[in-house]
Every structure is written in structure tokens, then in C-alpha cells.
Amino acid sequence: ADPFTIAGTTFASRLIMGTGGAPSLEVLERSLLASGTELTTVAMRRVDPGVKGSVLGVLARNGIQVLPNTAGCFTAGEAVLTAKLAREALGTNWVKLEVVADERTLLPDPVGLLDAAEALVDDGFVVLPYTNDDPVLARRLEEVGCAAVMPLGSPIGSGLGIRNPHNFQLIVEQAGVPVILDAGAGTASDATLAMELGCAAVMLASAVTRAQEPVLMAGAMRHAVAAGRLARLAGRIPRRHHAEASSPTAGQAALDPERPAFPAG
Amino acid sequence: ADPFTIAGTTFASRLIMGTGGAPSLEVLERSLLASGTELTTVAMRRVDPGVKGSVLGVLARNGIQVLPNTAGCFTAGEAVLTAKLAREALGTNWVKLEVVADERTLLPDPVGLLDAAEALVDDGFVVLPYTNDDPVLARRLEEVGCAAVMPLGSPIGSGLGIRNPHNFQLIVEQAGVPVILDAGAGTASDATLAMELGCAAVMLASAVTRAQEPVLMAGAMRHAVAAGRLARLAGRIPRRHHAEASSPTAGQAALDPERPAFPAG
Amino acid sequence: ADPFTIAGTTFASRLIMGTGGAPSLEVLERSLLASGTELTTVAMRRVDPGVKGSVLGVLARNGIQVLPNTAGCFTAGEAVLTAKLAREALGTNWVKLEVVADERTLLPDPVGLLDAAEALVDDGFVVLPYTNDDPVLARRLEEVGCAAVMPLGSPIGSGLGIRNPHNFQLIVEQAGVPVILDAGAGTASDATLAMELGCAAVMLASAVTRAQEPVLMAGAMRHAVAAGRLARLAGRIPRRHHAEASSPTAGQAALDPERPAFPAG
Amino acid sequence: ADPFTIAGTTFASRLIMGTGGAPSLEVLERSLLASGTELTTVAMRRVDPGVKGSVLGVLARNGIQVLPNTAGCFTAGEAVLTAKLAREALGTNWVKLEVVADERTLLPDPVGLLDAAEALVDDGFVVLPYTNDDPVLARRLEEVGCAAVMPLGSPIGSGLGIRNPHNFQLIVEQAGVPVILDAGAGTASDATLAMELGCAAVMLASAVTRAQEPVLMAGAMRHAVAAGRLARLAGRIPRRHHAEASSPTAGQAALDPERPAFPAG
């Protein structure tokens, strides 16, 4: 039992899924189940109303909390409006906040993001902002009241993993709210690394939905997040420039009453 | 069910453990259980005979196959002799073959290793050689009849992970026997990466036994190997220089009868 | 002859130096000369007035253009004021703009930086902002009229090099003004890489002034910038997964009148 | 003046060039001159005799020492024979020894290489072996009397740079003869890094001859080697996890008689 908490809500799974990119609704559902996720984003724009119902139905019947996002919003105003529509439509005051600068890079607009976050927090929202990996912006977002920060590892859909682990370390060191990798994970080791760096959770969509076998990759990600979380808790060995035998003196150690010896392998 | 096979023996677990470096026999046993391993090495040299029994007892009562290794051997002759003693003492013709060049680096001696491998194969052993990450030496070891090849990621006990993933790719591409990462894994993401690169299994000791919490790290490694294996099977998304929305055209896709649409997240 | 231009001023050297951290004024002067720099920053705050004169004297007598910076400013207001004082004191409307978020990270404050940049451009300054490596912020700074953008490779004084080459590629692709690596270079290969990624110039201080032998390192950096610039212009070979002989068919090529053959090495 | 010495012969340039892959003899000559090289390899096999003369003429008239290589040899016997033919034909007992395992990878065959090296040293040759990056094999080659060791950074022609800098560090730490990067350099920063890691020189061919502008890249490599060498001698700053101002206390330092203060930039 190692749950994590956002704004007072506790989740057993540290994997947050997205719903875009899957080849079919059926594959999406099986992938979500294989991932073990308990929190999944749904885009409020770019959605066919009739279809939105289907995805929401999948989440509802599997007990997965819906997290509306503002994907496709290019200004603070659009994002705030979209969040409010989502609150009304879905009955949740949670929002994954995206204010992107342009269609080509899908990178967050730092100024618009901060403005929208502040406005939404003031309006009572639980705000989870998709941000760049700048430790300063992450701190500002926390200061205005965001319930988590969600830095990108690399551009959305790029599959380039965490381009700058050092920034993640800096963000985690200072953060008082959960840090969640958002965007960039391409394969399981990316998710494992994120957790080892101290992220509280991992958010991803394309890495699963666009994999050759989405359901298998969903399972991979479930294990990957567990692996990284446990490794973080376990405390890894230090890196050494030179070798160290796993049992350099085991044969002699039997003579030392302080340290019981046994064979080395 | 995704077992792997060495020399006709099938294992459900793809994690091979070592026994050196653990703080106590009790922690070792709990770690081995947490790891799910079915095959574990025991050093035939450097071992206190009374203690060796204890470790062998742990393996026996948990149904874990023992894999004697020749750690501490600096020549082909020493290694061959040690393997023969192990066969006699433990009743197994399997051997993890180590012929190291010196105490400081613990790196394999390529010439001595190849000589010992050939001699042992000729004598009926199932030989799993600890080798450097040279694709040519890996091929030679396979050619003389080794049942697997076990390239190092980085020096023993260094925790530096896989220093040269490119060599692992080259080795895996050409290998007709299982490729098993041996040495260098420091944390879970190293094991995940090894499996993503196509390794059939991962061998490690210090990463678990010397972690601050060995039992937790053993669990981490179990998940890490599963994650990497599933990701390899799933087929990861390609890496892209630029962003790609997880659902750039989801709103329109509903109009396309060939491709069912649903919300993007 | 491969000069570069900022705001209409042309420089033969693509290495911009800082003056902090040197063990003595004499070593500083020799380092600046060894570097070949034609543009060097001087901090307007944190400076002993009597000493400031000495550094300015060094620059003046060696024909190096002074670039006042606003190091030590934590708000847009402080930075704007400092820039104006510098303009008055030094008779230059150029300013390397720094608005940092805190003493510990010395990372730029994105919002304050953008505000100060806009105000200074409006007041007629030639603004060279020290920014994070966010492509969106770099674009915004260019849009408000900055004469260059100076993204950090890693935190000031860390010597960690360019942590995120991918972001530098994205910034260079879109930029209409010179992109100059600022902060993070620790050794020569960092500077070479920056130029290969398409930077127009490199700015550094500690890497030279705090090296064990500052004058030697200044010479190293001069060569490093030249090397990277030439390599960028030369067009590197593509990366290949497999080997390619430098002359796989040289022996036969002599028979091909279209392609003169000669020995391979 | 910072020359380096192989087997008693001193070279002012630390860049060893190859001759394969250039688009024309004229471009080759201009590239060699731009590189400043004083030692250049010529393949003894795969060469049209009439053309070989041309390349040898280029080297001769520019005062560049010829270094015959055994490229294209797949066994120790072939390599030894080729070296002897080269000695007779070119009047030099120097040889860059290549014994490769196969055409596809062009990776060295460790056993054949060691055998050939020993035989050639015994026969009075100055042997410079092209080897993998295994520190143990490098030591063995030195032990049998090689005048230098030439580990690969990555496969010939791949342009992947130094895949395993850690191995280069280990090789340099222990070597009593010059360590020369051979194979893998793709661009200038690869050569700079090699020198920073402690290589005495860099050997390359395709990176220059197959660049879009070979003559420019030759100049880039000349600067790159100089940059890396100077940086190694200068002693780089340590890497720090956090920032360090280039002059955090410069304003106060003026009060310290032990440490003259001056402005920071």
C-alpha cells in the first residue's frame, strides 16, 4: 500500500492515462484496464459529442475518475472557458490545464498557463497544469495554488523520454505538491526513470495507444511505474567509477562476528 | 505466459539473482523471494564452507535452481577447475563462467574466457559466460557452444547501468542464444532498458543486496524486468523530433467510417 | 571570414566572455586575450566601484566591447533600473538582461524577464536576455524585440554542459535572431556542441576563470567555438547504426570513370 | 609546443587522418592540408596500384608520414602478410593493424588482433592496433609491445562518436602508451571529447572525407583536437548539481587583502 494523494483524493495507481490515439474504443478500454489507471484525461475540445459519451461511458463503467483537459486551447481565456464548460458538463472541478503556444510544438505557453492557473484556482478548481520542465515556472504554479505540477519530459507524442532529468531533480527537490511526468514517455524505461527521479506519478497516452500492441504496452507501463516507485523507496546503490566485487572478502568475513558471511554470487 | 529457455530448461522468471553483498542471510532470502527469481548464482570460491551450506539451503527450500559461478578466477585453468569442483559438489553441469583480468576492474579476460568456455563446453557443461559488451566476442562464445551470452552493462558493482546500449543492440541482432545483461545494473530503469534492448533476462546482485532496502529493490527489479519485456513485445512508438498531438483530428475522425473516433486525452 | 552580427554590429569572434571568478585581474586579462573575445560582460551590481574601473580598463585597452549585465537582479524593476544606470555610466545601450528567480538556482524568472525585456526594448536598448531553454519563451523574447536570445545549457556555474540539446535544436530552427549559449559550459566540448547545434556564439565565464589554468582554457574555448562553427558549416556525416568502410569498393572504383579511385585509409 | 610521441617519433599535430572516402584526390589533398596532419593512413589492400601512387605522392609532397594499414584483413595471417608487404613497398616498419571480424560490423577480432600484434612486434614493427574499447584488451596489446592503442569510439563510418566514454577513461588511466581514438568520430565535438578524456590523438577519415564540405570539416577537426587537448591540460571546473554565481561575493571581496576583487560578468 503506497497510495498518493492529489488535493485530498487518494489513488492506488500512479499511472494517469490519456485517451487519444487508440485504434478503437475496445482497444482503449482493454488498455485502460491493463494499465490499472484510476484517473484518465478526456479532451473537452476536438471531441465529437456522440463519441465523447462513449469514452465517458468506458471510464464510468470501470470506475475510473475522469480528468477533463483543455487540449487545443491556445490562450488563457480559451482554457478557462473550456474548464468551466467541463465542470458543468462532467460535474468535476478537476482540470488538467493545457495552454499551448502553437500547433507545431504543442509546448506550453508559460505566461498564459500561469494566468489561467491562477484564475482557475481562484474559481475553486483543482488545477493540474501541463508545464515545461522549468523549475521556476513549476514553483510559480505551485505558489498560485495548483494541486500538482505536470512537467513535460519532451514534446507531446515525440516519444523522446525525459530529455532533461536534471530539471526533474530540481523540480522534485523543491516541490510541495506531486510532480507528475506529462508528455514524452515513449516506452517503459521512461516511466521507470520518472519515478526514480521522484515523480509521484506518470501521465501518458500515445506511448500506449499508438504502440503496436497497446494492451501489452499498458501492462508494461503499469509494471514500469511500480518498478520506479519501489526503486525510489528502496534507495539505489551509489554509482562508482570502478568495479566492486559483490563479495570481495566474503571468505574472510566469516571470522567477523559483526558481519555474518555467506557465499557470494 | 512468456517463459524463456536456456539449454532446454524453461524459466518463468527472467531475473537471475546473485547472492553476494546482502546484509544477512534472512534479508537475502526475503530478497530472493521478492524478486521471483528461479535461477541464482553462488560463488564457488571465496566461500566459507559452513556458510555456503546456508545459502544453498535457502535456494533449495525455495525451489530456486543454483547456478555456480567461477568468480575470483583469473585464468582459464582456474575457472575450468572451479567449474568441475562445482559440478561434483552441487550436482549441476551449469556454470556461470567468469575469468576476470584483475581485481581492480573485474573485467573479463577475453582470451582466457574464450578458452575456458570452449574447454567446458567440450566437457559437457552448460556454459553461461560473463563477457564484455563486444559483439565479436559474444559471437565467438556462441560459436564455441555457450548456452547464452552475458555481456556486462558496466563494471561489476559500479551501478553505472548500460554504458553502451548500441553494443547491446548489435549483440542481440546477431545472437542465436539468449543475451542476458550481467553486471552494471544499479536501479530498476537499467533492468527495464536491458529488456527493451532485447535481452532475454537480467542478472544482478549488488543492485539489490546493497540497496538501502534490499527487499523493496528486489520487488522493483521484478517489475522492471516485466515492464521491459512487455514493452519489447508491445513495439514502442517511434521517436519524433517534433510534437504530435495524441488526437489532432479526433473531432473530424467521427466522419470517417474507416476509423472510429472518440475523445482524445 | 565568418563574422556574426548582433543588432548591426559585427564580431569576428563568436566567444563572449564574462569576467567573474578569475583569481586575479592579470589572469583575467591574459584569459580574455587568449580567448580572442570582442564582447565581454561586466556585472553592474555586486561590484566594488574602484575595482570596476580596473576591469573596464582591461576591456578598454584591449578593444573589447563592454556588455553590462544585470546579474543580481530579482525583479523586472531592478533589472530595468540597473540597465539604465549602466547605460548612463558606460555609455552603451546594450545590456545582457538577467532577471533571476532566486540565489540558489540562479534560474531566470520567465515572467519578469519578458516584462523587463519588453520595457527595455521600448526604451531603445539592445537587449540580450539570459533565458531558460524553453523554445516558447525564446520566441516570445524575439517577438518583443530582443536582439538575440541566450538560453542556458544548465545552471550558472554548474559545468553540466547542454542538458537538453533537443531544445537548442528547436530554438535554433525557429529563431530569427542569434541564439547564444549562456551558462552551463564546463569544458571545450560543450562549446563545440553548442555551435554544432546551430548557436551563433557561446557565452561563458566560470568555465575559464575557475579552471585550474584559466589562460589555457581560454585558448581551448577559442578553438572549441571555431571547431563547432566549422563543423556546422561543413555538414556532418549522418549517424548510422552499422559500420561503413571508408572505402568498401576502392579497388573497383578505379574502373569507374565517373568516380576517380585512390587508396583508402 | 605540445607535441606527442609514438615510438620515439614526435608529431606536432595530434590528428591522424585516413584517405578513404574523399570525392577526389584534389579534395583529399586540400583536406589533409587543412587538417594539419603529419601522419596519414593508406590501405594496402583494396587499392588500385596506379592510384595508390597518387595518394602516396600527395603525402610525400606535403611531408606527411605514411602509415600503412591492414584494412580488409580478416585473419592474423592476412594482416601480418599485408604489413610485411607494406614494409617492403613503402619502406616503413610502422603499421596500423586491423584484423576485423566481418564486413558488416568491421569490428576488430580480439583474438586475431592480439596474435597479429604479437607477431609483428616480434618482427620489429611499430604496431598501432585498431581495437575495441575493452580496457583489458588494450592492456594486453600494450603488454605485447604495441606502440599505441587505438580503441574505437563506435563502428567505422557510423559517426556515432564515443559510445562509451567510461571505457576510454579506464583505458587512459592504465595506459603507458598513447591512446588514440580510432573510428566513430562524426563531428568536431567527438574529437574534442576524445582529447578531454585523455586521448593523445584522434584518428579519423569518413568524418572529413564524407562530410558535405570536407575541407571545412578538416579545419573543424584541427581546431577540435586543439580545443580538447588544451581543455585537458587546463583542468576543467567540477560539475555541480546546483548553480554557483560566477562572483557571488565580488562586492565584498575587495575587503579581503588575500583575494583581489574585480567586477563579475
Short mmCIF file of N, CA, C and O in Angstrom, two decimals, chain B residues 152-215:
data_model
loop_
_atom_site.label_atom_id
_atom_site.label_comp_id
_atom_site.label_asym_id
_atom_site.label_seq_id
_atom_site.Cartn_x
_atom_site.Cartn_y
_atom_site.Cartn_z
N LEU B 152 28.37 -7.49 -19.96
CA LEU B 152 28.25 -6.51 -18.87
C LEU B 152 27.71 -5.20 -19.40
O LEU B 152 27.99 -4.79 -20.54
N GLY B 153 26.92 -4.51 -18.57
CA GLY B 153 26.49 -3.16 -18.89
C GLY B 153 27.56 -2.16 -18.50
O GLY B 153 27.81 -1.17 -19.19
N SER B 154 28.20 -2.43 -17.37
CA SER B 154 29.30 -1.62 -16.85
C SER B 154 29.99 -2.47 -15.79
O SER B 154 29.52 -3.56 -15.48
N PRO B 155 31.11 -2.00 -15.23
CA PRO B 155 31.84 -2.87 -14.32
C PRO B 155 30.98 -3.36 -13.14
O PRO B 155 30.08 -2.67 -12.66
N ILE B 156 31.33 -4.56 -12.67
CA ILE B 156 30.63 -5.19 -11.55
C ILE B 156 30.56 -4.22 -10.36
O ILE B 156 31.56 -3.65 -9.95
N GLY B 157 29.38 -4.05 -9.84
CA GLY B 157 29.21 -3.23 -8.65
C GLY B 157 29.24 -1.73 -8.88
O GLY B 157 29.05 -0.96 -7.95
N SER B 158 29.46 -1.31 -10.14
CA SER B 158 29.58 0.13 -10.39
C SER B 158 28.22 0.82 -10.37
O SER B 158 28.14 2.03 -10.12
N GLY B 159 27.17 0.11 -10.68
CA GLY B 159 25.85 0.73 -10.74
C GLY B 159 25.70 1.74 -11.86
O GLY B 159 24.82 2.59 -11.82
N LEU B 160 26.55 1.64 -12.88
CA LEU B 160 26.54 2.63 -13.97
C LEU B 160 25.57 2.25 -15.09
O LEU B 160 25.50 2.95 -16.10
N GLY B 161 24.85 1.17 -14.91
CA GLY B 161 23.86 0.81 -15.93
C GLY B 161 24.50 0.30 -17.20
O GLY B 161 25.62 -0.20 -17.19
N ILE B 162 23.77 0.45 -18.30
CA ILE B 162 24.28 0.00 -19.60
C ILE B 162 24.98 1.18 -20.25
O ILE B 162 24.33 2.10 -20.74
N ARG B 163 26.30 1.13 -20.23
CA ARG B 163 27.08 2.25 -20.78
C ARG B 163 26.97 2.34 -22.28
O ARG B 163 27.12 3.41 -22.86
N ASN B 164 26.76 1.23 -22.94
CA ASN B 164 26.78 1.23 -24.39
C ASN B 164 25.60 0.45 -24.96
O ASN B 164 25.75 -0.69 -25.42
N PRO B 165 24.41 1.05 -24.94
CA PRO B 165 23.23 0.35 -25.47
C PRO B 165 23.40 -0.09 -26.91
O PRO B 165 22.84 -1.10 -27.33
N HIS B 166 24.18 0.66 -27.67
CA HIS B 166 24.37 0.32 -29.08
C HIS B 166 25.00 -1.06 -29.23
O HIS B 166 24.59 -1.85 -30.07
N ASN B 167 25.98 -1.36 -28.39
CA ASN B 167 26.58 -2.70 -28.46
C ASN B 167 25.58 -3.78 -28.09
O ASN B 167 25.59 -4.86 -28.68
N PHE B 168 24.71 -3.49 -27.14
CA PHE B 168 23.68 -4.49 -26.81
C PHE B 168 22.77 -4.73 -28.01
O PHE B 168 22.39 -5.87 -28.29
N GLN B 169 22.42 -3.67 -28.72
CA GLN B 169 21.61 -3.87 -29.92
C GLN B 169 22.32 -4.75 -30.93
O GLN B 169 21.72 -5.66 -31.52
N LEU B 170 23.60 -4.49 -31.13
CA LEU B 170 24.36 -5.29 -32.10
C LEU B 170 24.45 -6.75 -31.66
O LEU B 170 24.34 -7.67 -32.47
N ILE B 171 24.64 -6.97 -30.37
CA ILE B 171 24.74 -8.34 -29.87
C ILE B 171 23.42 -9.07 -30.04
O ILE B 171 23.37 -10.22 -30.52
N VAL B 172 22.34 -8.40 -29.68
CA VAL B 172 21.02 -9.04 -29.77
C VAL B 172 20.65 -9.36 -31.22
O VAL B 172 20.11 -10.43 -31.52
N GLU B 173 20.97 -8.45 -32.12
CA GLU B 173 20.65 -8.65 -33.54
C GLU B 173 21.20 -9.96 -34.09
O GLU B 173 20.60 -10.60 -34.94
N GLN B 174 22.37 -10.30 -33.65
CA GLN B 174 23.08 -11.43 -34.25
C GLN B 174 22.98 -12.71 -33.44
O GLN B 174 23.32 -13.79 -33.94
N ALA B 175 22.51 -12.61 -32.20
CA ALA B 175 22.61 -13.77 -31.30
C ALA B 175 21.56 -14.82 -31.60
O ALA B 175 20.40 -14.50 -31.87
N GLY B 176 21.97 -16.09 -31.51
CA GLY B 176 21.05 -17.20 -31.61
C GLY B 176 20.78 -17.85 -30.26
O GLY B 176 20.02 -18.79 -30.15
N VAL B 177 21.41 -17.33 -29.22
CA VAL B 177 21.19 -17.81 -27.85
C VAL B 177 20.73 -16.62 -27.01
O VAL B 177 20.88 -15.47 -27.42
N PRO B 178 20.17 -16.88 -25.84
CA PRO B 178 19.72 -15.75 -25.01
C PRO B 178 20.87 -14.80 -24.63
O PRO B 178 21.97 -15.25 -24.31
N VAL B 179 20.57 -13.51 -24.70
CA VAL B 179 21.51 -12.48 -24.25
C VAL B 179 21.00 -11.99 -22.89
O VAL B 179 19.84 -11.63 -22.75
N ILE B 180 21.89 -12.02 -21.91
CA ILE B 180 21.49 -11.70 -20.53
C ILE B 180 22.40 -10.59 -20.00
O ILE B 180 23.61 -10.76 -19.95
N LEU B 181 21.80 -9.48 -19.63
CA LEU B 181 22.62 -8.42 -19.03
C LEU B 181 23.24 -8.94 -17.74
O LEU B 181 22.54 -9.47 -16.86
N ASP B 182 24.53 -8.77 -17.60
CA ASP B 182 25.22 -9.20 -16.38
C ASP B 182 26.17 -8.09 -15.96
O ASP B 182 27.07 -7.73 -16.70
N ALA B 183 25.96 -7.58 -14.81
CA ALA B 183 26.83 -6.57 -14.20
C ALA B 183 26.48 -5.16 -14.66
O ALA B 183 26.28 -4.92 -15.85
N GLY B 184 26.41 -4.27 -13.71
CA GLY B 184 26.25 -2.85 -14.01
C GLY B 184 24.90 -2.27 -13.63
O GLY B 184 24.79 -1.07 -13.40
N ALA B 185 23.87 -3.11 -13.58
CA ALA B 185 22.55 -2.57 -13.23
C ALA B 185 22.62 -1.94 -11.84
O ALA B 185 23.14 -2.55 -10.90
N GLY B 186 22.12 -0.71 -11.73
CA GLY B 186 22.16 -0.02 -10.45
C GLY B 186 20.77 0.23 -9.90
O GLY B 186 20.58 0.35 -8.70
N THR B 187 19.82 0.31 -10.80
CA THR B 187 18.45 0.59 -10.38
C THR B 187 17.49 0.01 -11.40
O THR B 187 17.90 -0.56 -12.41
N ALA B 188 16.20 0.17 -11.14
CA ALA B 188 15.20 -0.53 -11.92
C ALA B 188 15.22 -0.17 -13.40
O ALA B 188 15.09 -1.04 -14.27
N SER B 189 15.41 1.11 -13.71
CA SER B 189 15.34 1.50 -15.11
C SER B 189 16.46 0.87 -15.93
O SER B 189 16.31 0.70 -17.15
N ASP B 190 17.56 0.52 -15.31
CA ASP B 190 18.62 -0.19 -16.04
C ASP B 190 18.12 -1.55 -16.50
O ASP B 190 18.42 -1.99 -17.62
N ALA B 191 17.40 -2.23 -15.64
CA ALA B 191 16.89 -3.55 -16.00
C ALA B 191 15.80 -3.43 -17.07
O ALA B 191 15.74 -4.24 -18.00
N THR B 192 14.96 -2.42 -16.94
CA THR B 192 13.92 -2.21 -17.95
C THR B 192 14.54 -1.95 -19.32
O THR B 192 14.14 -2.53 -20.33
N LEU B 193 15.55 -1.09 -19.33
CA LEU B 193 16.21 -0.79 -20.60
C LEU B 193 16.84 -2.03 -21.21
O LEU B 193 16.76 -2.25 -22.43
N ALA B 194 17.47 -2.84 -20.40
CA ALA B 194 18.09 -4.07 -20.92
C ALA B 194 17.07 -4.92 -21.66
O ALA B 194 17.34 -5.42 -22.76
N MET B 195 15.92 -5.07 -21.06
CA MET B 195 14.89 -5.90 -21.69
C MET B 195 14.35 -5.22 -22.95
O MET B 195 14.06 -5.91 -23.95
N GLU B 196 14.20 -3.92 -22.93
CA GLU B 196 13.75 -3.21 -24.12
C GLU B 196 14.74 -3.36 -25.27
O GLU B 196 14.37 -3.36 -26.45
N LEU B 197 16.02 -3.46 -24.93
CA LEU B 197 17.04 -3.63 -25.96
C LEU B 197 17.06 -5.06 -26.52
O LEU B 197 17.78 -5.34 -27.46
N GLY B 198 16.27 -5.92 -25.91
CA GLY B 198 16.16 -7.27 -26.45
C GLY B 198 16.83 -8.35 -25.62
O GLY B 198 16.90 -9.50 -26.06
N CYS B 199 17.33 -8.01 -24.46
CA CYS B 199 17.87 -9.06 -23.60
C CYS B 199 16.75 -10.04 -23.25
O CYS B 199 15.59 -9.64 -23.10
N ALA B 200 17.14 -11.29 -23.07
CA ALA B 200 16.17 -12.31 -22.68
C ALA B 200 15.98 -12.34 -21.18
O ALA B 200 14.94 -12.81 -20.70
N ALA B 201 16.97 -11.83 -20.45
CA ALA B 201 16.90 -11.84 -18.99
C ALA B 201 17.93 -10.86 -18.45
O ALA B 201 18.75 -10.31 -19.19
N VAL B 202 17.85 -10.63 -17.14
CA VAL B 202 18.78 -9.72 -16.45
C VAL B 202 19.35 -10.45 -15.24
O VAL B 202 18.61 -11.12 -14.51
N MET B 203 20.66 -10.30 -15.07
CA MET B 203 21.35 -10.87 -13.90
C MET B 203 21.88 -9.72 -13.06
O MET B 203 22.48 -8.79 -13.58
N LEU B 204 21.66 -9.76 -11.76
CA LEU B 204 22.19 -8.70 -10.89
C LEU B 204 22.29 -9.20 -9.47
O LEU B 204 21.62 -10.16 -9.06
N ALA B 205 23.15 -8.53 -8.69
CA ALA B 205 23.30 -8.86 -7.28
C ALA B 205 23.36 -7.59 -6.45
O ALA B 205 22.42 -7.27 -5.72
N SER B 206 24.45 -6.82 -6.59
CA SER B 206 24.66 -5.66 -5.73
C SER B 206 23.50 -4.67 -5.77
O SER B 206 23.18 -4.06 -4.75
N ALA B 207 22.91 -4.49 -6.94
CA ALA B 207 21.83 -3.50 -7.05
C ALA B 207 20.73 -3.79 -6.04
O ALA B 207 20.09 -2.87 -5.50
N VAL B 208 20.52 -5.06 -5.76
CA VAL B 208 19.53 -5.44 -4.76
C VAL B 208 20.16 -5.57 -3.37
O VAL B 208 19.72 -4.95 -2.40
N THR B 209 21.21 -6.35 -3.29
CA THR B 209 21.70 -6.71 -1.94
C THR B 209 22.32 -5.52 -1.22
O THR B 209 22.32 -5.49 0.01
N ARG B 210 22.84 -4.56 -1.96
CA ARG B 210 23.46 -3.39 -1.33
C ARG B 210 22.55 -2.16 -1.34
O ARG B 210 22.98 -1.07 -0.93
N ALA B 211 21.35 -2.28 -1.85
CA ALA B 211 20.41 -1.15 -1.78
C ALA B 211 20.09 -0.87 -0.32
O ALA B 211 20.30 -1.72 0.56
N GLN B 212 19.60 0.31 -0.06
CA GLN B 212 19.24 0.63 1.32
C GLN B 212 18.15 -0.31 1.83
O GLN B 212 18.15 -0.69 3.00
N GLU B 213 17.24 -0.65 0.96
CA GLU B 213 16.18 -1.60 1.31
C GLU B 213 16.17 -2.72 0.28
O GLU B 213 15.43 -2.67 -0.71
N PRO B 214 16.96 -3.76 0.53
CA PRO B 214 17.10 -4.82 -0.49
C PRO B 214 15.79 -5.46 -0.92
O PRO B 214 15.59 -5.74 -2.11
N VAL B 215 14.90 -5.68 0.02
CA VAL B 215 13.67 -6.39 -0.35
C VAL B 215 12.81 -5.54 -1.27
O VAL B 215 12.24 -6.03 -2.26
#
